[in-house]
């Protein structure tokens, strides 16, 4: 399908729309986490675990993806195990490491919550040409890299910035 004509927009307007989307996403994540009996950090980590699919993440890998310390991830994993969403299993190639595996029943509950939204997004993407979808996907990947770099900068300067 060819892309549809779009109204012009400046980078500033696109950033404003992105900010509105991100803000709504944050509220949505809080609502979904509450619905599932989790906090947002635990839901984020569970999302990474689910996204790993058949290649379970190591606890350290999860910490890196979630931008958490390994100590914080230990707490996350304890809570996810208590809630029945995930479990640790020994790494078959290195018994000192653990892998994190989602519980299939719990994973189905999470998918059931997100599936209608993803269906809406799929319908939205259908309005774009393959080339336009490629640009959107590229932009999100590159924007995520920039967000990580900014997070590192914020963390490195946080001791020099004080609240009013």
PDB file of N, CA and C in Angstrom, residues 108 110-121:
ATOM      1  N   UNK A 108       0.462 -15.232  29.230  1.00  0.00           N
ATOM      2  CA  UNK A 108      -0.807 -15.128  28.500  1.00  0.00           C
ATOM      3  C   UNK A 108      -1.668 -13.996  29.051  1.00  0.00           C
ATOM      4  N   UNK A 110      -0.549 -11.239  30.441  1.00  0.00           N
ATOM      5  CA  UNK A 110       0.064  -9.981  30.000  1.00  0.00           C
ATOM      6  C   UNK A 110      -0.274  -9.737  28.532  1.00  0.00           C
ATOM      7  N   UNK A 111      -0.149 -10.755  27.717  1.00  0.00           N
ATOM      8  CA  UNK A 111      -0.463 -10.626  26.294  1.00  0.00           C
ATOM      9  C   UNK A 111      -1.923 -10.214  26.111  1.00  0.00           C
ATOM     10  N   UNK A 112      -2.822 -10.781  26.904  1.00  0.00           N
ATOM     11  CA  UNK A 112      -4.247 -10.446  26.794  1.00  0.00           C
ATOM     12  C   UNK A 112      -4.500  -8.963  27.063  1.00  0.00           C
ATOM     13  N   UNK A 113      -3.711  -8.372  27.945  1.00  0.00           N
ATOM     14  CA  UNK A 113      -3.879  -6.950  28.239  1.00  0.00           C
ATOM     15  C   UNK A 113      -3.373  -6.093  27.078  1.00  0.00           C
ATOM     16  N   UNK A 114      -2.232  -6.467  26.522  1.00  0.00           N
ATOM     17  CA  UNK A 114      -1.615  -5.651  25.474  1.00  0.00           C
ATOM     18  C   UNK A 114      -2.135  -5.936  24.072  1.00  0.00           C
ATOM     19  N   UNK A 115      -2.682  -7.125  23.835  1.00  0.00           N
ATOM     20  CA  UNK A 115      -3.070  -7.524  22.483  1.00  0.00           C
ATOM     21  C   UNK A 115      -4.019  -6.540  21.788  1.00  0.00           C
ATOM     22  N   UNK A 116      -5.051  -6.030  22.454  1.00  0.00           N
ATOM     23  CA  UNK A 116      -5.930  -5.075  21.753  1.00  0.00           C
ATOM     24  C   UNK A 116      -5.200  -3.800  21.322  1.00  0.00           C
ATOM     25  N   UNK A 117      -4.272  -3.331  22.148  1.00  0.00           N
ATOM     26  CA  UNK A 117      -3.504  -2.136  21.793  1.00  0.00           C
ATOM     27  C   UNK A 117      -2.598  -2.420  20.602  1.00  0.00           C
ATOM     28  N   UNK A 118      -1.923  -3.564  20.624  1.00  0.00           N
ATOM     29  CA  UNK A 118      -1.053  -3.910  19.509  1.00  0.00           C
ATOM     30  C   UNK A 118      -1.847  -4.101  18.217  1.00  0.00           C
ATOM     31  N   UNK A 119      -3.069  -4.597  18.326  1.00  0.00           N
ATOM     32  CA  UNK A 119      -3.923  -4.718  17.139  1.00  0.00           C
ATOM     33  C   UNK A 119      -4.260  -3.333  16.592  1.00  0.00           C
ATOM     34  N   UNK A 120      -4.511  -2.380  17.478  1.00  0.00           N
ATOM     35  CA  UNK A 120      -4.784  -1.002  17.040  1.00  0.00           C
ATOM     36  C   UNK A 120      -3.561  -0.413  16.337  1.00  0.00           C
ATOM     37  N   UNK A 121      -2.384  -0.663  16.916  1.00  0.00           N
ATOM     38  CA  UNK A 121      -1.166  -0.146  16.289  1.00  0.00           C
ATOM     39  C   UNK A 121      -0.921  -0.802  14.937  1.00  0.00           C
TER      40      UNK A 121
END
